[in-house]
Coordinates of C-alpha atoms in Angstrom, one line a residue:
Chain A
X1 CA -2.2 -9.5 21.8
X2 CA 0.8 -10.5 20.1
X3 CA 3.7 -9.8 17.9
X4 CA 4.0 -10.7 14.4
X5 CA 7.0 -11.0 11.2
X6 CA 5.2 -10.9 8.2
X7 CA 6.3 -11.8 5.1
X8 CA 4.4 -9.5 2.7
X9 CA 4.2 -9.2 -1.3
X10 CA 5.6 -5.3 -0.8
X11 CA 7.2 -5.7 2.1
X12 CA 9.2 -7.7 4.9
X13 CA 7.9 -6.5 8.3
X14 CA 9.5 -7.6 11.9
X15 CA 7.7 -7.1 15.3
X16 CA 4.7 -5.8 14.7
X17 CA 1.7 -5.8 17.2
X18 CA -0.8 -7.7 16.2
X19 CA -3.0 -10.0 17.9
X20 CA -7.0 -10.5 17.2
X21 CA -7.3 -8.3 20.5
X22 CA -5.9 -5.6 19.2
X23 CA -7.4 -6.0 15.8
X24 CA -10.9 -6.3 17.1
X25 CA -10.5 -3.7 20.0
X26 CA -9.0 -0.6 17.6
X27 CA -11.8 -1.9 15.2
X28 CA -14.6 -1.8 18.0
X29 CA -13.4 1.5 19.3
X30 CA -14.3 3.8 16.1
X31 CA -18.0 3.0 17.4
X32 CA -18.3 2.4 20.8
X33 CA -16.3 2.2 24.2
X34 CA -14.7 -0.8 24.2
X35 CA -13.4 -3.2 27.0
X36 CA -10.2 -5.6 26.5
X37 CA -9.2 -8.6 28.1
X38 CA -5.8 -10.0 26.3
X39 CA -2.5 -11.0 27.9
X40 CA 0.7 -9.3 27.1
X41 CA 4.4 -9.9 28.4
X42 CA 6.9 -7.6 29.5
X43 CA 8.2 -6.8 26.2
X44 CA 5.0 -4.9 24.8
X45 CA 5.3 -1.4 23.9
X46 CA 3.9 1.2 26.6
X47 CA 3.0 2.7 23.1
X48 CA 0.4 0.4 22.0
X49 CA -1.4 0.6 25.1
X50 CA -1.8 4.2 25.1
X51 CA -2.7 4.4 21.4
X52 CA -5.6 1.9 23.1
X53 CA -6.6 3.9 25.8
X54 CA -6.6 7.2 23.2
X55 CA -9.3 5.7 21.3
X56 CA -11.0 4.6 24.6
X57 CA -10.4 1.2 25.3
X58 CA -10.5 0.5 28.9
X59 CA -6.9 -1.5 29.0
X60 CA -7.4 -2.2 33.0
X61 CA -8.7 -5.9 31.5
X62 CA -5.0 -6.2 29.9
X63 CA -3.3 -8.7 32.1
X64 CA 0.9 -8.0 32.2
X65 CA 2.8 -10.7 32.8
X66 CA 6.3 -12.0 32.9
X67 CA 7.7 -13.1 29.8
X68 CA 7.8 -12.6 26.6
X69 CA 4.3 -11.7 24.2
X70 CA 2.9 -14.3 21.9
X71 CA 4.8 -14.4 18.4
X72 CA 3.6 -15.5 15.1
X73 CA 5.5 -15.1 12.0
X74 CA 4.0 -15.9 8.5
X75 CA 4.3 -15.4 5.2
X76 CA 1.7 -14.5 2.5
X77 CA 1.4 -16.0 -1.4
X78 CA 1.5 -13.1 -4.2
X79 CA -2.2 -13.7 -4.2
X80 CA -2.2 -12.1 -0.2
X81 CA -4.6 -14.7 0.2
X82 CA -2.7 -18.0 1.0
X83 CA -0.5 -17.8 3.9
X84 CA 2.1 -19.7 5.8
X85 CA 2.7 -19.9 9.5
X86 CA 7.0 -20.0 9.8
X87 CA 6.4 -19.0 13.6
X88 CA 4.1 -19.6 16.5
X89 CA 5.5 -19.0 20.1
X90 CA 2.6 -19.0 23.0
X91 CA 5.0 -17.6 25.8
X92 CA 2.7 -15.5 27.9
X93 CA -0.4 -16.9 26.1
X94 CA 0.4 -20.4 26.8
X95 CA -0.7 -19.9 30.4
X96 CA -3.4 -17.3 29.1
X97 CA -6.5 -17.4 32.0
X98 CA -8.9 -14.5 31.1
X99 CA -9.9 -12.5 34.3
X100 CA -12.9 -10.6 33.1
X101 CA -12.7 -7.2 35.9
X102 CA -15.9 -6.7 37.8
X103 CA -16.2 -3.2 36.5
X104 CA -16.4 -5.5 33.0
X105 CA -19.0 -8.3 33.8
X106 CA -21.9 -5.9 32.7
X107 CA -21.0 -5.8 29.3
X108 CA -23.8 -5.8 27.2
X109 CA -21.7 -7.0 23.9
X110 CA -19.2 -9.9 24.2
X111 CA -16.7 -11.1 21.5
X112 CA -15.0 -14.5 22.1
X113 CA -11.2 -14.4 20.6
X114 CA -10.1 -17.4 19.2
X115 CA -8.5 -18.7 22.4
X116 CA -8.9 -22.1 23.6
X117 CA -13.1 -22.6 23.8
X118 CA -12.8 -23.6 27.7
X119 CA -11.4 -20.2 28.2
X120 CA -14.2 -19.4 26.2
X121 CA -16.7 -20.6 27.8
X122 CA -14.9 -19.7 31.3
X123 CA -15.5 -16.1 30.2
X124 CA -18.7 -16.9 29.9
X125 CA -19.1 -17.5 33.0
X126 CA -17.9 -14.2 34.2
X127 CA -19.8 -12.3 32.3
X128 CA -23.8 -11.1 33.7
X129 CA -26.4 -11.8 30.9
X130 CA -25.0 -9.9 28.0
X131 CA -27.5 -8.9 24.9
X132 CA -24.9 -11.1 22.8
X133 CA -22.3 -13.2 23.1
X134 CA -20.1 -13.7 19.8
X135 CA -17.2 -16.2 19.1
X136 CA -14.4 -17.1 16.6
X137 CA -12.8 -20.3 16.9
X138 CA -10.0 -22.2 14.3
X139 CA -9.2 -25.5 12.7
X140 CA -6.7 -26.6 15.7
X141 CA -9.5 -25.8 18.4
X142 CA -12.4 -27.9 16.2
X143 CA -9.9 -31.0 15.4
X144 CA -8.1 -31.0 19.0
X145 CA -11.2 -30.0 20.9
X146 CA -14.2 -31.3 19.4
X147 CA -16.3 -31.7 23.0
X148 CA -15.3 -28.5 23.9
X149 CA -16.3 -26.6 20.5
X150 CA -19.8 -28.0 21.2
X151 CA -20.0 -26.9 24.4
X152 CA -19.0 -23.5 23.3
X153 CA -21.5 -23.6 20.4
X154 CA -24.3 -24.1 23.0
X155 CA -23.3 -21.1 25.0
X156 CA -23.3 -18.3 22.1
X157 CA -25.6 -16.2 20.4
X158 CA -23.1 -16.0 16.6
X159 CA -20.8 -18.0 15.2
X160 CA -17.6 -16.0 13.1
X161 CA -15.7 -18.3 11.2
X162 CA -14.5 -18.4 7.8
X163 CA -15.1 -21.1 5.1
X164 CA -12.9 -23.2 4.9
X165 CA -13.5 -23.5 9.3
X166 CA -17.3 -23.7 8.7
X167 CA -16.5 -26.5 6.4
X168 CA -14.5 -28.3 8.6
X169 CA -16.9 -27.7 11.8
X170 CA -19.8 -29.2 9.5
X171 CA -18.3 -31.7 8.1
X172 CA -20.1 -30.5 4.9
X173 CA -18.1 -28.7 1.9
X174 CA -21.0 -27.1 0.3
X175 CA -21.4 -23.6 2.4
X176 CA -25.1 -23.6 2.7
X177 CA -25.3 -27.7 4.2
X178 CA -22.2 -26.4 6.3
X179 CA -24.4 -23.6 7.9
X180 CA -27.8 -25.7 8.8
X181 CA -25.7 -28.1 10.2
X182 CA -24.1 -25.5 12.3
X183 CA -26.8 -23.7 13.3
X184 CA -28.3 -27.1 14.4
X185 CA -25.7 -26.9 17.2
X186 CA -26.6 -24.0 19.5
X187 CA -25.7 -20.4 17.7
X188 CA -28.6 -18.3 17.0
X189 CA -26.5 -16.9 13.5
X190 CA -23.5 -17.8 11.5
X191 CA -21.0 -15.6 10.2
X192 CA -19.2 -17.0 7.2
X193 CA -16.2 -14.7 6.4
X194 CA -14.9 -15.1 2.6
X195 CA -11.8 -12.9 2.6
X196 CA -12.3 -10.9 -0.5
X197 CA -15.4 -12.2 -1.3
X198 CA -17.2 -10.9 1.6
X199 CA -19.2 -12.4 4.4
X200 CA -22.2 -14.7 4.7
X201 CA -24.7 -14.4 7.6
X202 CA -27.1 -16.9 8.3
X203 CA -29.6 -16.3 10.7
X204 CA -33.4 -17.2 11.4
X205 CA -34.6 -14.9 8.5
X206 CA -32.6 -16.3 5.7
X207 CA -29.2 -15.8 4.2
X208 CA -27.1 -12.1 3.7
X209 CA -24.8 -11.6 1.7
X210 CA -22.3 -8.6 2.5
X211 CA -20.1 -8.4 -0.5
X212 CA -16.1 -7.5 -0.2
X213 CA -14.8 -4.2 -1.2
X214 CA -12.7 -4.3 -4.7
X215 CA -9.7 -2.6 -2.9
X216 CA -7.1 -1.2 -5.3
X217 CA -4.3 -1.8 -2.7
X218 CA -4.5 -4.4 -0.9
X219 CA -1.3 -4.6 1.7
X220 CA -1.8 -6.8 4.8
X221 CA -4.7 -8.9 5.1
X222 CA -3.2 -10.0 8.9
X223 CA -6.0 -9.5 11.1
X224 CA -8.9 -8.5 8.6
X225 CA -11.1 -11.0 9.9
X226 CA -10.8 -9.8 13.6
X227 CA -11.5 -6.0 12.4
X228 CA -14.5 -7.7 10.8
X229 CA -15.9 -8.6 14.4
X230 CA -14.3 -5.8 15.9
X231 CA -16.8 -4.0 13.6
X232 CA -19.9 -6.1 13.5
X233 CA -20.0 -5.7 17.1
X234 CA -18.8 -1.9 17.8
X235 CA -22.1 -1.3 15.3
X236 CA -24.2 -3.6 17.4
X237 CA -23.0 -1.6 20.2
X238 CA -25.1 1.7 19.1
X239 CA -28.0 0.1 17.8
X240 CA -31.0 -0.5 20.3
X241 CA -31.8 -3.8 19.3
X242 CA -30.4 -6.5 17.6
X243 CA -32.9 -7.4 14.9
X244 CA -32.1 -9.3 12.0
X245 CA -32.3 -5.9 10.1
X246 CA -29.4 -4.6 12.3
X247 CA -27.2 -7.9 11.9
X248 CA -27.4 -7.3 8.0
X249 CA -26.8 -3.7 8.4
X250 CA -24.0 -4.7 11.1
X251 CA -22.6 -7.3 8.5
X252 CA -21.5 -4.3 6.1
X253 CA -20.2 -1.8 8.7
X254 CA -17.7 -4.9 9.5
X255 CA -16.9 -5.5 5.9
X256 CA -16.2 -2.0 5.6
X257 CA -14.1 -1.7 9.2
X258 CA -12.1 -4.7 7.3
X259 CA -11.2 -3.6 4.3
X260 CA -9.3 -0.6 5.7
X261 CA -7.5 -2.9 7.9
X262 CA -6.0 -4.3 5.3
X263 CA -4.6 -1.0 3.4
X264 CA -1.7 -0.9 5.9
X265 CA 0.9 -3.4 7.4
X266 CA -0.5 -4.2 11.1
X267 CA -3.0 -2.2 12.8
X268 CA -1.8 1.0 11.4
X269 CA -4.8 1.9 9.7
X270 CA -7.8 0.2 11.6
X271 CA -5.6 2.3 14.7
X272 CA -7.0 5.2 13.2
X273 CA -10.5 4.7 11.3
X274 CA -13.4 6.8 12.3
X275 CA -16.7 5.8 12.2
X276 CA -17.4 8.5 9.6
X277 CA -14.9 6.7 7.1
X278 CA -16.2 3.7 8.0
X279 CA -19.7 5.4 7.2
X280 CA -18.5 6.2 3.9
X281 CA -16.7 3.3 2.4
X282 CA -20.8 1.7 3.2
X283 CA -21.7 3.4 0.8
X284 CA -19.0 2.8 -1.5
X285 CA -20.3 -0.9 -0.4
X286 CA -23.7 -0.3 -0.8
X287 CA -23.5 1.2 -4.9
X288 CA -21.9 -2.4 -5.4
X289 CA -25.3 -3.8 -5.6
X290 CA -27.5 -0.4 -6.4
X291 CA -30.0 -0.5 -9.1
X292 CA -33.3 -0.1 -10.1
X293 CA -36.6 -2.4 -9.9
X294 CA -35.3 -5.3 -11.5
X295 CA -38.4 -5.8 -14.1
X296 CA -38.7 -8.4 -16.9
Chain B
X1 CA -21.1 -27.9 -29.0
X2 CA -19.3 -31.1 -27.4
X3 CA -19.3 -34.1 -25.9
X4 CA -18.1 -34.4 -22.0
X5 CA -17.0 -37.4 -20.4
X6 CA -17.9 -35.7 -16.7
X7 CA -16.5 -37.4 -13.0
X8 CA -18.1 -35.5 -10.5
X9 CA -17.9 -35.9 -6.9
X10 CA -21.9 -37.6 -7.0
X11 CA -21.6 -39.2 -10.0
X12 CA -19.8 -39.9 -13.4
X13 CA -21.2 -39.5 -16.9
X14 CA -20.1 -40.1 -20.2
X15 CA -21.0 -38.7 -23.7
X16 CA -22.6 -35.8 -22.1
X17 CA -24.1 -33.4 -24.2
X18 CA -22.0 -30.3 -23.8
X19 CA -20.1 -27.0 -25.1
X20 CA -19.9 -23.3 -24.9
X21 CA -22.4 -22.9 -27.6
X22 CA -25.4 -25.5 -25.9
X23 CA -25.0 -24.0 -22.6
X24 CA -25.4 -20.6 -23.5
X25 CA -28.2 -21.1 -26.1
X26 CA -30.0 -23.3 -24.0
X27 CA -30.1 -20.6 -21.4
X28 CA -30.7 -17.0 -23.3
X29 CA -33.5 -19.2 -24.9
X30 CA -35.4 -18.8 -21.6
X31 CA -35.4 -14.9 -22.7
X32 CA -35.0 -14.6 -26.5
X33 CA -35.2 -16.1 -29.8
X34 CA -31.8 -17.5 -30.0
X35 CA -29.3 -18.0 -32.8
X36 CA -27.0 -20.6 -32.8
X37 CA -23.7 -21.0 -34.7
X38 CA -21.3 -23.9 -34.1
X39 CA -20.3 -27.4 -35.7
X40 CA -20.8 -30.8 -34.5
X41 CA -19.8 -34.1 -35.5
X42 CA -21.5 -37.2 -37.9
X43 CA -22.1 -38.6 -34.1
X44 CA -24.1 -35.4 -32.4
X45 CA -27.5 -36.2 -31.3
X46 CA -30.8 -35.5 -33.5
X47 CA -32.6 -35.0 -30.5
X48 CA -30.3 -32.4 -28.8
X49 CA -30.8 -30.6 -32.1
X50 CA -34.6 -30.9 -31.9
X51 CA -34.5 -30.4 -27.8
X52 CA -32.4 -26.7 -28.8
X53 CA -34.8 -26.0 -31.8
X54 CA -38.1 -26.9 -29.5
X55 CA -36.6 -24.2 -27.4
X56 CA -37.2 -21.5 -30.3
X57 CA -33.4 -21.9 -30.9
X58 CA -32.3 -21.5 -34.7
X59 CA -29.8 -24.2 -35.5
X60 CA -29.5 -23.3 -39.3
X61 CA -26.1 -22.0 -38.1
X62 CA -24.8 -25.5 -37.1
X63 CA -22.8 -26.6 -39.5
X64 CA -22.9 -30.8 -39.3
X65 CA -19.3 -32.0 -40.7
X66 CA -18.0 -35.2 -41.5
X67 CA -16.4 -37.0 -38.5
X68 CA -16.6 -37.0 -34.5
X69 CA -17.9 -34.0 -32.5
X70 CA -15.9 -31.9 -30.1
X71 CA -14.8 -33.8 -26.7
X72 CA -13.7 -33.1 -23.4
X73 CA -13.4 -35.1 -20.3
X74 CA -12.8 -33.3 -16.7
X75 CA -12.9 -34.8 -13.2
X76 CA -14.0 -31.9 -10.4
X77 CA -12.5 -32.2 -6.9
X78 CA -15.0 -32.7 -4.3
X79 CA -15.1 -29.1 -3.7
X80 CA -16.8 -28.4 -7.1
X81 CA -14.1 -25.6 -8.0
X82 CA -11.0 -27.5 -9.3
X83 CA -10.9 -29.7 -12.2
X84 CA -8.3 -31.4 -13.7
X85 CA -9.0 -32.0 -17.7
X86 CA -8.1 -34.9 -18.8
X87 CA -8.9 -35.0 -22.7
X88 CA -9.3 -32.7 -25.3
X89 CA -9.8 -33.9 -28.6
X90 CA -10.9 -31.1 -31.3
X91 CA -12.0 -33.2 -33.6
X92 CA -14.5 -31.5 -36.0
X93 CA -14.0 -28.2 -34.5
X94 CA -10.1 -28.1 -35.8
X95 CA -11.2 -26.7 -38.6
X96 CA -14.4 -24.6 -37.6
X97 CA -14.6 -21.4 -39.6
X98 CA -17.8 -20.0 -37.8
X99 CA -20.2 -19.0 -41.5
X100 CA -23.0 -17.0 -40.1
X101 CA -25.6 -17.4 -42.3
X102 CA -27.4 -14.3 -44.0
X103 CA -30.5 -14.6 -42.3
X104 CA -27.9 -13.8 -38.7
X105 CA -26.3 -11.2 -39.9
X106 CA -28.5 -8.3 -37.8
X107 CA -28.6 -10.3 -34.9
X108 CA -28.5 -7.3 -32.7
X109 CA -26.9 -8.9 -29.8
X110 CA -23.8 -11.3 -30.6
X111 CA -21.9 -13.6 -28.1
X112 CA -18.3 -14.7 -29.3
X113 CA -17.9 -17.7 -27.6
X114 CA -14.0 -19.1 -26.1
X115 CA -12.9 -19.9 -29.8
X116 CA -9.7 -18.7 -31.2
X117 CA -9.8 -15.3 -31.5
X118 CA -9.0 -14.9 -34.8
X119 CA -11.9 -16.9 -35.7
X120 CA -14.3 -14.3 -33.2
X121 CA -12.7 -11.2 -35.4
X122 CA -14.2 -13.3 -38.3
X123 CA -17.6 -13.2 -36.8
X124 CA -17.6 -10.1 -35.7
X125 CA -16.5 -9.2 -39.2
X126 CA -19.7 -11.1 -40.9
X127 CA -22.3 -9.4 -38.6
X128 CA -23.6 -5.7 -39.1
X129 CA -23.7 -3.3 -36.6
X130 CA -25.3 -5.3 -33.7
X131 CA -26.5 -3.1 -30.3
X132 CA -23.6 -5.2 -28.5
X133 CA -20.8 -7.4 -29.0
X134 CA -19.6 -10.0 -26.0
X135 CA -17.2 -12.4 -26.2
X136 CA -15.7 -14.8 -24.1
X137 CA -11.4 -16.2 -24.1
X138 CA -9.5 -18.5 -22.0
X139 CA -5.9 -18.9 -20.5
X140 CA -5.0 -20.7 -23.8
X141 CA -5.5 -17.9 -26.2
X142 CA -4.1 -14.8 -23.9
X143 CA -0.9 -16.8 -23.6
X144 CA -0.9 -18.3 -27.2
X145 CA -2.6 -15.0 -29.2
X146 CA -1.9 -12.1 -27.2
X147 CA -1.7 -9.7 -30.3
X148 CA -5.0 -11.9 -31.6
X149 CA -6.9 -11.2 -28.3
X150 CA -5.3 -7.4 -28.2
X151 CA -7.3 -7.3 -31.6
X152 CA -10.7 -9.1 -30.4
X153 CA -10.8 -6.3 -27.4
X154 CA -10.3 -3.8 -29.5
X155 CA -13.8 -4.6 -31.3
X156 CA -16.0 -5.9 -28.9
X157 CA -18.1 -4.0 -26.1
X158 CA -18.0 -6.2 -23.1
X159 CA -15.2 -9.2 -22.4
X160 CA -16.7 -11.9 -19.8
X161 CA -13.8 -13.9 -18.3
X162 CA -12.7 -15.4 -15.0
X163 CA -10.6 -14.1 -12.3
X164 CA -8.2 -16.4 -13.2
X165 CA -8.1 -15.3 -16.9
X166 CA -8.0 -11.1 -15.7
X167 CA -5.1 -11.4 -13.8
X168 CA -3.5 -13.4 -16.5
X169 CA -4.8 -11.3 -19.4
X170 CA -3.8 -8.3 -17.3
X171 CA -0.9 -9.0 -15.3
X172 CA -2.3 -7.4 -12.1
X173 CA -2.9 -9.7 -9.5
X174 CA -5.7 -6.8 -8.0
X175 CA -8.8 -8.0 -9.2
X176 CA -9.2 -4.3 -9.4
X177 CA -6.1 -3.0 -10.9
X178 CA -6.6 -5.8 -13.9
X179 CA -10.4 -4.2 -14.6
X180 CA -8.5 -1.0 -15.1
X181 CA -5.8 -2.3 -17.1
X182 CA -8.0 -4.7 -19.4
X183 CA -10.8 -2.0 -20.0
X184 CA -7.8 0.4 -21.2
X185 CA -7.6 -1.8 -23.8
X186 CA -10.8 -2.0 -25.9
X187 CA -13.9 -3.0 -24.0
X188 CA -16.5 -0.8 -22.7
X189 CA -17.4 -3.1 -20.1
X190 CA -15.3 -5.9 -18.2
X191 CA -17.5 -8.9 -16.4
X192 CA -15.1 -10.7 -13.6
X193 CA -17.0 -14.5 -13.1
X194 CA -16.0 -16.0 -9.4
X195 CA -18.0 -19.2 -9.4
X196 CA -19.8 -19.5 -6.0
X197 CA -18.9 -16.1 -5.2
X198 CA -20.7 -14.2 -8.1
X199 CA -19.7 -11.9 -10.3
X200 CA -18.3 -8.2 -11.1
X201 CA -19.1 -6.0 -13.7
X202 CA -16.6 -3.1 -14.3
X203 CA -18.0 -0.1 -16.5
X204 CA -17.9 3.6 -16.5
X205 CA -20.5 3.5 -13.6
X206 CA -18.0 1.8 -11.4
X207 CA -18.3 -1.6 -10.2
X208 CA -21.3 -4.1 -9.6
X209 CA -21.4 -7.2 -7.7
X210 CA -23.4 -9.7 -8.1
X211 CA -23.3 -12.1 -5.4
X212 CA -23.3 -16.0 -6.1
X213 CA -26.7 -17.3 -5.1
X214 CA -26.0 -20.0 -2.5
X215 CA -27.2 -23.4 -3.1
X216 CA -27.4 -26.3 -1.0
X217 CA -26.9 -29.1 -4.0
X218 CA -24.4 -28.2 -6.5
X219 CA -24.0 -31.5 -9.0
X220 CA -22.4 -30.0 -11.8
X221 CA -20.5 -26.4 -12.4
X222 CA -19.8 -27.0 -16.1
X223 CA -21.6 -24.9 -18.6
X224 CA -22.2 -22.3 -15.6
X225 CA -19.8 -19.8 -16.9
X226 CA -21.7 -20.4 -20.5
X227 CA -25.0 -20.3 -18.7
X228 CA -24.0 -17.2 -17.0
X229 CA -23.1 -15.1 -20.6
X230 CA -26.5 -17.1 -22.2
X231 CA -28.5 -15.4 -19.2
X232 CA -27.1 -12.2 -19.3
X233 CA -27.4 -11.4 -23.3
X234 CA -30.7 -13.4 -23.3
X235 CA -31.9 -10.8 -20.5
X236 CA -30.3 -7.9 -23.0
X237 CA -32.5 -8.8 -25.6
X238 CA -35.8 -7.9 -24.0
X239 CA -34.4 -4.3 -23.2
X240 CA -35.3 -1.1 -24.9
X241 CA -31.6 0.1 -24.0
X242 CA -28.9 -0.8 -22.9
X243 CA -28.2 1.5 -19.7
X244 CA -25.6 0.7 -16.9
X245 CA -29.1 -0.1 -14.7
X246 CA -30.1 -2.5 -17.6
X247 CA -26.1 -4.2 -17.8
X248 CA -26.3 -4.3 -13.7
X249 CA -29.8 -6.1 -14.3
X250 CA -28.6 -8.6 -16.3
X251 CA -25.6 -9.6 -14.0
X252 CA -28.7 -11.2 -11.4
X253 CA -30.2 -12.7 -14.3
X254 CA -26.5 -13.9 -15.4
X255 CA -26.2 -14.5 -12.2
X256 CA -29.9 -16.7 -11.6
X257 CA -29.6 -18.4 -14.8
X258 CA -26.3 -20.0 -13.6
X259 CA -27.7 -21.2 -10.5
X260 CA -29.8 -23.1 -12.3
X261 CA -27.3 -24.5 -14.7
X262 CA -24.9 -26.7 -11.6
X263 CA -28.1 -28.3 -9.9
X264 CA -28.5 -31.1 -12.4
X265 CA -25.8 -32.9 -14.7
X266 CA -24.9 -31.6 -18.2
X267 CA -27.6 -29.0 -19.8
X268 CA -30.2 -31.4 -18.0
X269 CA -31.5 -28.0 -16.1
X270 CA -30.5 -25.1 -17.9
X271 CA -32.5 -26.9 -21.1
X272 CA -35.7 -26.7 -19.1
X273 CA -35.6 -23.1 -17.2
X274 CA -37.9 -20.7 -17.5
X275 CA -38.1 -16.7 -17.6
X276 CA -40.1 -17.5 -14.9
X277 CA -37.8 -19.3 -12.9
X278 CA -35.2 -17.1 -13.7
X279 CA -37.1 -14.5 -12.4
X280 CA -38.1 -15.9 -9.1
X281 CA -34.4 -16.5 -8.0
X282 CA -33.5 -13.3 -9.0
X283 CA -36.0 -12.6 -6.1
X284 CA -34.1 -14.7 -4.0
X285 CA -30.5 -13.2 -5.0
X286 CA -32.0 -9.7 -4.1
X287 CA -33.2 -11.0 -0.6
X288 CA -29.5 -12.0 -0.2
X289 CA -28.9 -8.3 0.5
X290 CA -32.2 -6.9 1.6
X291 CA -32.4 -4.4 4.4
X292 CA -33.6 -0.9 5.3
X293 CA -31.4 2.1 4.9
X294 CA -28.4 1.9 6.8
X295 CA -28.2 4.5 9.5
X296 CA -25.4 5.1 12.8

């Protein structure tokens, strides 16, 4: 959980929570009851973690500490895609040990943050044979932690990375080498997020493509990604198994969950989505690709 | 039709058979009887000539004038995406006037390809009544000929550009917001090309996206675009009508016929597809989003 100054196209926006907890948690909750495990210092707002615990997200994982909250500042290109990290200060994160509460080690559907992977995997650990463990990871964890990214690898169900990560994890630029070579490492599936161009899953069954939503306003793409997992797993969550049917399906109640996340600066919209507007911009998704029997 | 002196991350090649006009007939010849209208130099191959015509490919409509064909040389990054040009020489094609010959002139499906757009309102001009009119432009002429281009729109049905070139032609970043603005201005349809990640048809049905069909060896991506338009009218021409379900069709035929096109060097592959194969990756760009209906 964090703070972050961003640097937008429309706007210049100081102190914002942010954080791929909160992301993925307010994402997770329009679906299912979600549990969080994140670190905060003493300068988070009493107001975030109510707005939490109103959409039912057990907060008792939230550990409070002394200090200050982690800080990123950035700024994003015209294109909202490119962006540049001005800021990064760890403060309570840089001690960050994740303490997974007993009442949590049952918990059927586990998403990995991108923390360092042996707090990863340390989670892991605490955690009682889940259904599914999924993980995000990032270029400074793959470069500066190679032996520890693998060890991860072998302990998870799905991979969620984006491109230009799976690239560098593989070694291999074209996306579809990149995969097979990453699925040749432990995960079960691969998630392959394209920002606007939607989301690749790879799994024992083939390839699926979710496309991304033609937004008219796009505002803040901070944190789409983690709204992506925050969704693929709160669907997951209702469904009775995880069949590579449900994945797909999964795959486009995330890319929905995402693109409201980024109509607003922060979390202000994904604080708010229903899982009846997520429903709906689905379809929206869906009549991207609808048609009839393709016939010669 | 041109020459290309190619350097590609596997390989470089000189005097490669190229241009707009090869790819794109080599490709809708898969579908249709094709008609071809371009010039060529003293130095162009006999055999490409008799390769196009073995195709079913009229070539009345090259004109063969004095002096050195059309030549562009490109090196790609490794990523396949960028390329840098390094030479352009007109030569021959200085001072094409496209003459379509009588015999074209109800060719009921036209495709202007990237020429100066005064020289597409000629064609368009010499042609009667055809079902559809598509043409193609580039950065050059929407910076160069904006009033030229205004014209072109105004008399053509569909515009097939890049994302690049809508947001230029536009002036909206929002891939979105520069379908709406560039539709306002003439075209009935609007067809957004992303490379890798597919492509986006805009029409009064909305939007369609056709996802890019994930390959694991990409050798070559010239031509693709023109591969692309030759495998979407080629598809057109074998249609009763021309519905929105029959334009969303062609986009995964567009869309297959590409594919094809970047596996090999040059038109080696795109000269040798079949309906057939065109058909079967279809298949496989369908099973990119294949599921059952999507319920909570």
């Amino acid at each position: 959980m964090a703070f972050d100054d961003l640097e937008l196209p429309s706007v210049n926006a100081k102190d914002v929570v942010g954080g791929s907890a909160t992301y993925s948690a307010f994402a997770a909750s329009a679906f299912a009851e979600v549990r969080l495990v994140a670190v905060v210092g003493s300068d988070f707002p009493d107001a975030t973690i109510a707005a939490l615990r109103a959409r039912g997200i057990d907060t008792d994982g939230i550990e409070h500490a002394e200090g200050r909250t982690f800080r990123w500042a950035g700024r994003y290109d015209a294109d909202l895609v490119h962006r540049t990290t001005l800021d990064t200060q760890l403060n309570v994160f840089a001690s960050f040990a994740p303490k997974i509460p007993d009442a949590y080690r049952d918990t059927p559907i586990v998403l990995l943050g991108n923390i360092h992977p042996a707090l990863q995997l340390e989670v892991v650990e605490q955690v009682r044979r889940p259904r599914i463990v999924i993980a995000d990871t990032m270029n400074f964890w793959i470069s500066g932690e190679p032996a520890l990214v693998d060890s991860m690898l072998k302990r998870i169900d799905t991979l969620v990375i984006n491109d230009e990560e799976a690239r560098q994890l593989s070694g291999h630029h074209n996306i579809r080498r990149a995969a097979k070579a990453i699925l040749g490492r432990g995960p079960k599936r691969l998630i392959i997020k394209r920002g606007e161009h939607g989301a690749l899953l790879f799994d024992s069954e083939g390839i699926f493509a979710a496309p991304g939503f033609p937004l008219e306003d796009v505002v803040d793409p901070t944190g789409a990604g983690d709204a992506f997992a925050g969704g693929f797993v709160g669907y997951l969550a209702g469904q009775a198994e995880l069949s590579p049917l449900v994945l797909r399906r999964a795959m486009l109640y995330a890319t929905a969950t995402a693109s409201f996340c980024v109509e607003a600066v922060g979390t202000a919209r994904v604080a708010t989505i229903t899982k009846s507007d997520i429903a709906e911009r689905v379809t929206s998704i869906r009549a991207l690709y609808e048609f009839g029997a393709a016939t010669m």
